[in-house]
XYZ file of C-alpha atoms in Angstrom:
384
model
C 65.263 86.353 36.216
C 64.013 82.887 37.301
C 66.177 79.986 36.593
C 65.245 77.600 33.827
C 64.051 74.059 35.165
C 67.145 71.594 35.091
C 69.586 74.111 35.265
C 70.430 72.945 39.140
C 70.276 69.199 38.223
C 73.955 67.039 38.073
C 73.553 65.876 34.421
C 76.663 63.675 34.148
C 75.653 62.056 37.593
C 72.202 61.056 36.392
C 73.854 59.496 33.162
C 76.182 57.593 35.172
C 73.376 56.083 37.529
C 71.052 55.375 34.607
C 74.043 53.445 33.030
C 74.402 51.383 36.276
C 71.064 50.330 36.723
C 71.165 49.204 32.523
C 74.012 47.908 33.752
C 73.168 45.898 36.379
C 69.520 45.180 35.348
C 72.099 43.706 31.991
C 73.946 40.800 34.672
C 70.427 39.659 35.931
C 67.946 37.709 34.490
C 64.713 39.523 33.772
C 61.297 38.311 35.588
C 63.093 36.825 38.310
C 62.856 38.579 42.064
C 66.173 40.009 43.275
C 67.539 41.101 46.665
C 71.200 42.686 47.714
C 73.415 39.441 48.300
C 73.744 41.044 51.894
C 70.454 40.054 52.266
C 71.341 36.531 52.086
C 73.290 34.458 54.640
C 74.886 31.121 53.809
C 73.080 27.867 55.145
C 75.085 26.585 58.222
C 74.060 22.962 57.147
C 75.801 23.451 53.702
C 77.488 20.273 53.170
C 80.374 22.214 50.696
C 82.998 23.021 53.417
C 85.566 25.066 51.141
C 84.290 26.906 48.663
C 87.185 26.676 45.403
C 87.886 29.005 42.429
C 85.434 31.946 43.575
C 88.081 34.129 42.230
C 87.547 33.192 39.036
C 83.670 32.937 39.621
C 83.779 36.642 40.627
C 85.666 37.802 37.415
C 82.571 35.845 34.872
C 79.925 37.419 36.810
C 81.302 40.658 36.637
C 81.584 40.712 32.639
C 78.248 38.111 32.248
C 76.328 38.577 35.412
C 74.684 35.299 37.078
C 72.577 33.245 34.484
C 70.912 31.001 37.763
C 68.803 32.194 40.375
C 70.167 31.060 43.996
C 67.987 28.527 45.383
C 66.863 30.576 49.259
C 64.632 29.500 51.786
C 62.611 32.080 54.462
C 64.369 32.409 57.806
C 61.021 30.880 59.823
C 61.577 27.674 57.520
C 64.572 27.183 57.828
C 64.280 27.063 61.776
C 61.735 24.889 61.820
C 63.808 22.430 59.933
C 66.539 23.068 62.130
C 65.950 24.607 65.138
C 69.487 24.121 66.675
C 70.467 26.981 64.352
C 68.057 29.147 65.751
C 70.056 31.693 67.276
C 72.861 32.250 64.356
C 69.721 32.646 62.067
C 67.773 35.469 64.086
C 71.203 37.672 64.797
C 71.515 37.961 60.995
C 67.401 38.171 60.489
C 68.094 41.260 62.886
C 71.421 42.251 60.192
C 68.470 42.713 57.434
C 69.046 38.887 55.953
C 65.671 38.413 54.125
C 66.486 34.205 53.314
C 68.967 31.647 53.916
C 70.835 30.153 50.962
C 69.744 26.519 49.864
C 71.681 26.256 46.653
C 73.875 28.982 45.272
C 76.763 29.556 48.000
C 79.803 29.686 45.537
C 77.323 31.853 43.648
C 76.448 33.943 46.975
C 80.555 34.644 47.954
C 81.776 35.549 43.999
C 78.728 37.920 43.992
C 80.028 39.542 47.515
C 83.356 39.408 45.768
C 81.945 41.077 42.271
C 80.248 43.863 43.906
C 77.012 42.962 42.695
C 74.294 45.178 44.012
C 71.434 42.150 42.595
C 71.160 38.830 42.584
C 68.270 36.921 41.247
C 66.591 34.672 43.489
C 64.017 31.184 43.961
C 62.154 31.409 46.948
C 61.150 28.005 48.580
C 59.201 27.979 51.213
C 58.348 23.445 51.744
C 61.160 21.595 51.766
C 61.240 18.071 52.992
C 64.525 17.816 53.700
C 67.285 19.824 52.912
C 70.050 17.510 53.043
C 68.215 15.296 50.801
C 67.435 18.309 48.582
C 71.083 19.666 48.200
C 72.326 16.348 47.271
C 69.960 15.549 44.614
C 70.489 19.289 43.294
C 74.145 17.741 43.321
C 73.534 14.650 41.328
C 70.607 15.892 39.175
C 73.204 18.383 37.343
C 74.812 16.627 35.107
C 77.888 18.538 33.192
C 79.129 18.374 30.043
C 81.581 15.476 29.181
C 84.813 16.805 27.885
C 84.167 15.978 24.040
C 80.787 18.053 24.774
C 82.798 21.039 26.599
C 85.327 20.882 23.964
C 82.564 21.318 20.999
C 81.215 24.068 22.726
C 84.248 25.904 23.419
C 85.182 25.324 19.914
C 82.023 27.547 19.030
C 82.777 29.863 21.424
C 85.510 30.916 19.873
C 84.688 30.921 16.515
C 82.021 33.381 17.551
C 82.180 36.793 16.462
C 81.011 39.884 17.958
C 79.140 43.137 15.933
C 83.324 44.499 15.261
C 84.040 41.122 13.812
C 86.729 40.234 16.299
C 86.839 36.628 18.132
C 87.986 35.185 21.477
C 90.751 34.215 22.601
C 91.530 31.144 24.370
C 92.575 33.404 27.517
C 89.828 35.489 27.163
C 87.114 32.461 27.141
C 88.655 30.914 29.840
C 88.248 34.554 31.762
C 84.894 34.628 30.941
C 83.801 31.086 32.017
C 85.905 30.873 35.163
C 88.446 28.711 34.270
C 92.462 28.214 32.806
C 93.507 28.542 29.914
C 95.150 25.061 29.873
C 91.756 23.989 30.497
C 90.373 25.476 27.572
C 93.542 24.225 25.261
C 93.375 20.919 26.330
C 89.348 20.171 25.824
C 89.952 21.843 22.583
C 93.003 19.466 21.188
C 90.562 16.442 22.150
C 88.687 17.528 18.924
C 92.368 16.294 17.111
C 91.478 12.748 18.285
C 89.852 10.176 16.044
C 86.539 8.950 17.042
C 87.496 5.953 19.073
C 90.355 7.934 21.159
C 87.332 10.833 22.417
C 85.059 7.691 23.202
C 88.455 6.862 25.310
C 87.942 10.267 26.848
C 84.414 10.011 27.446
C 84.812 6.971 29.015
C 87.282 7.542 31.310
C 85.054 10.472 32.391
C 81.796 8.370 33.080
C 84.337 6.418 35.166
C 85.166 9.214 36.895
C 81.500 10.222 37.716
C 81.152 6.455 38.780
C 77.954 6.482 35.264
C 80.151 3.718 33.267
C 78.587 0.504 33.775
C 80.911 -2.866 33.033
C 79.492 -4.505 30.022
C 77.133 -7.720 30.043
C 78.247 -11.296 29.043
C 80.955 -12.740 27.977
C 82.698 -9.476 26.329
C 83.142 -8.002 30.213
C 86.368 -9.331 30.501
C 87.145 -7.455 27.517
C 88.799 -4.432 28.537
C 87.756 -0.911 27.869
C 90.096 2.130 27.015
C 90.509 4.787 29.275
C 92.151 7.958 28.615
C 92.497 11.166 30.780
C 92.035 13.743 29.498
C 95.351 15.285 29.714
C 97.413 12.552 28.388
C 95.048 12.615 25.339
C 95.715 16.309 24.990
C 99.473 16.528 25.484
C 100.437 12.649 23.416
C 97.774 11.287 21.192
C 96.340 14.141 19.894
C 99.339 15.613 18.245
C 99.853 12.083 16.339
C 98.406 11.978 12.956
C 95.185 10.378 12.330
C 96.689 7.321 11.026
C 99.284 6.704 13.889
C 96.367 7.260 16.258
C 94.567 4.596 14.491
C 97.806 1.991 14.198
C 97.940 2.996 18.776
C 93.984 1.845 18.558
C 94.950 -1.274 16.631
C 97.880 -2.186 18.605
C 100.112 -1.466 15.979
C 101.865 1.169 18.430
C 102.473 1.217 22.035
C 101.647 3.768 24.971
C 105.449 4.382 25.469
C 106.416 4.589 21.149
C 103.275 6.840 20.900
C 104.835 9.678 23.664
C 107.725 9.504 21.453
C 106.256 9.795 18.311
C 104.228 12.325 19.358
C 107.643 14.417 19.578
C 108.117 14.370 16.299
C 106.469 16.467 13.441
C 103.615 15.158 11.547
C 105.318 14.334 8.502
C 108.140 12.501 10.385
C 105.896 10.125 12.368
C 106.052 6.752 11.899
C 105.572 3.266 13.353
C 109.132 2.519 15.011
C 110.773 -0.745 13.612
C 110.353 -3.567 16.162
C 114.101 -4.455 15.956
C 113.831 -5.836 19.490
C 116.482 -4.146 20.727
C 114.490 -1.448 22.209
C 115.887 2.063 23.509
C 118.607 0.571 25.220
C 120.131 -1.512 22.995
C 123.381 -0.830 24.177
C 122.451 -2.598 27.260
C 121.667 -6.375 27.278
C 121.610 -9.427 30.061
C 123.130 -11.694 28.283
C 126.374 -13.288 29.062
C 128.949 -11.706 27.057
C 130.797 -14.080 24.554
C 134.663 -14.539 25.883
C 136.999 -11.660 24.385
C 139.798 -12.820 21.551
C 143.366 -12.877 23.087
C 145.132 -9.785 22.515
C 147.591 -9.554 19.619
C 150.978 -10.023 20.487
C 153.130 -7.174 20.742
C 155.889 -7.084 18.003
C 158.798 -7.344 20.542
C 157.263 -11.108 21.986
C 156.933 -13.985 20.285
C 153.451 -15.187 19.538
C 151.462 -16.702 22.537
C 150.517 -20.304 22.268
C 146.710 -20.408 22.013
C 144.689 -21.214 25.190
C 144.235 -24.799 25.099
C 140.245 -25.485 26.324
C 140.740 -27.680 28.850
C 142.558 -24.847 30.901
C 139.765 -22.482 31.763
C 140.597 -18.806 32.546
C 138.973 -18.243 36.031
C 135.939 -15.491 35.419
C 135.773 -13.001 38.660
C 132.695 -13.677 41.019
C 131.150 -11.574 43.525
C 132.394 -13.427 46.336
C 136.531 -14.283 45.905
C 138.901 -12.269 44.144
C 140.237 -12.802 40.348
C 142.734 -15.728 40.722
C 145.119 -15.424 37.338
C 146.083 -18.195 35.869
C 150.295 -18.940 35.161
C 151.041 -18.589 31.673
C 152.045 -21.740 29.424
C 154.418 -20.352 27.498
C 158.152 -21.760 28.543
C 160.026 -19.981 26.270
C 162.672 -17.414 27.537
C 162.726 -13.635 26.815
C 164.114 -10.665 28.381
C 161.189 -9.228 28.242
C 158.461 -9.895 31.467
C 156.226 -12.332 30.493
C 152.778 -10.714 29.586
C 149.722 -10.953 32.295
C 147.816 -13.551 30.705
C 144.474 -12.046 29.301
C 141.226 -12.528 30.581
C 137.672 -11.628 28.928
C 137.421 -8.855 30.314
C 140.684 -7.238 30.259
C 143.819 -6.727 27.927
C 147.827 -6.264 27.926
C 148.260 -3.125 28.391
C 151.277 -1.079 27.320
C 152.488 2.252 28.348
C 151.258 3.600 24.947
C 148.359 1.747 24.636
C 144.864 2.205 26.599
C 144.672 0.235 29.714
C 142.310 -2.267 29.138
C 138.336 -2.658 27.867
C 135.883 -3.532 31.053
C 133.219 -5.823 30.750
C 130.614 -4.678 33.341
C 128.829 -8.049 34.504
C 128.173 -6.698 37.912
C 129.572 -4.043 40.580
C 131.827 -6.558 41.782
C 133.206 -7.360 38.644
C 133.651 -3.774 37.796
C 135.384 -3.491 41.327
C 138.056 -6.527 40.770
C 138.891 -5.440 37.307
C 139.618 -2.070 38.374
C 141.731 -3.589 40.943
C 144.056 -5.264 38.658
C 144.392 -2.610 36.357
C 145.416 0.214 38.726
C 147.794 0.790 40.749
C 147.008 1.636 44.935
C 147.807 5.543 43.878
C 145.297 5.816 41.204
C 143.082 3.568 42.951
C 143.139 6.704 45.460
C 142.798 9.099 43.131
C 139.853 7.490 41.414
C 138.195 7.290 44.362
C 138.360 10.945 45.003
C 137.195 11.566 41.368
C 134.082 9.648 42.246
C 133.631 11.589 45.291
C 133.912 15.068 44.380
């Protein structure tokens, strides 16, 4: 009995090819010509030394294929334009290359990365210069300011697909080759009032050396600039109206990152009490300390008359004390006579208060308040 046509044919094998050349014929543009990316060698006058996030690169064209056609140029044109590559270019005419990449390389190594088995192509075959060329391909493409790349991922995600399921923020950055910190922070710039993303935008045209100073007398006005990730991470988790009192002055850089802290319906201007963070902490001269009360067991002291000065400690003699005024007689040892920045001191009572003027002060008082044995112990305190 003769077999039935088909009956020797690998069904599932056919299937499988026909889905990889939907597949692939899916990741390239249609109407465009195509070769194998072994068929293309890298130019070796391309000015792009190190060639960064192909990784990443690889991974988008993989899931999206590559939207732009690689820029190539015929092997015979390329050595006339530069004939000392001659050689390098006919050993790899002689590997099957077919063109030399103009523009595309980054494109041309995620590709050889991605396992592409197509890439679409733009065959030019008079160029004046390709130096001149690859720089104004450089210059002539113009990105997306942040404010712009924020918008659009915004509507990227909000996107749905047939299922009704969205993106996530990891899974858009996967897909356009980038981080996901990336994609957060363009998308908290949309938090920011109007004046704080011109900030942004701005500081970008900077950047790209496009912001021009302004004309007249307001160019000695100056303009806000604010990266992009200090407008992420601060100003855009401040409410609108605290972003608006940081525009009008009404808050500072420094209360802003603090504020920012805080949750929305706790923020608020800090009061200017002029004290500032460190209150605790001032250059001023302190005011001279009160005498010490008396203890009960000693009659009261007589009060320092003014025109006998207690000697303050400098940094460059020791404390000299002063001898007491009082002539009564007691049993008791006449008290240390007090200083501003020290106290009588009792076995039951603390020690003494420090005021800390300087290092050397803080040395000398230490000095007269402890003994050589717990100077030595302090010291090993300090040093362990």
């Amino acid at each position: 009995m003769p077999n039935k046509p088909g009956l020797t044919r690998d069904l599932a094998a056919e299937r499988a090819a026909r889905k990889a050349a939907s597949q692939q014929a899916r990741l390239v543009p249609q109407g465009l010509p195509t070769v194998r990316p072994e068929q293309l060698m890298s130019s070796p006058e391309n000015g792009r030394k190190k060639l960064l996030k192909i990784d990443e690169l690889a991974d988008t064209l993989r899931t999206d294929g590559m939207n732009t056609a690689m820029t190539v140029i015929p092997p015979d044109v390329y050595v006339e334009l530069y004939p000392q590559h001659r050689e390098a270019v006919e050993a790899r005419v002689a590997e099957g290359v077919l063109f030399v990449v103009h523009h595309g390389h980054r494109r041309l190594a995620a590709a050889l990365k991605a396992g592409l088995t197509e890439v679409p192509i733009l065959v030019r075959r008079e160029v004046p210069s390709l130096r001149i060329a690859a720089i104004q391909e450089n210059l002539q493409r113009m990105g997306l300011n942040p404010i712009e790349e924020a918008l659009e991922f915004q509507g990227a995600l909000d996107e749905k697909d047939r299922t009704g399921k969205g993106l996530s923020q990891r899974e858009l950055a996967k897909r356009v080759g980038c981080s996901q910190t990336y994609v957060s922070h363009r998308i908290a710039l949309l938090r920011l009032v109007p004046a704080l993303q011109q900030a942004v935008i701005d500081h970008w045209l900077k950047e790209q050396q496009l912001l021009e100073a302004p004309e007249g007398p307001s160019n000695s006005e100056a303009r806000l600039l604010l990266p992009v990730r200090e407008a992420a991470i601060v100003y855009s988790r401040l409410r609108p109206d605290m972003q608006e009192a940081f525009m009008g002055g009404e808050l500072s850089s420094a209360d802003a990152a603090e504020v920012s802290k805080l949750p929305a319906e706790q923020q608020a201007i800090p009061a200017n009490d002029g004290v500032g963070d460190c209150g605790a902490i001032t250059t001023r001269e302190p005011e001279t300390a009160p005498l010490p009360e008396p203890r009960a067991s000693e009659p009261p002291q007589a009060t320092a008359a003014p025109t006998a000065p207690q000697a303050q400690p400098t940094a460059s003699g020791p404390r000299v004390p002063q001898p007491s005024t009082n002539t009564e007689t007691s049993t008791a040892p006449a008290p240390e006579p007090a200083t501003a920045s020290t106290s009588v001191a009792t076995a039951e009572e603390p020690r003494g208060v420090i005021v800390v003027r300087s290092v050397e002060d803080l040395a000398l008082s230490i000095a007269d308040l402890l003994d050589e044995p717990e100077i030595e112990q302090l010291k090993a305190l300090l040093s362990a």
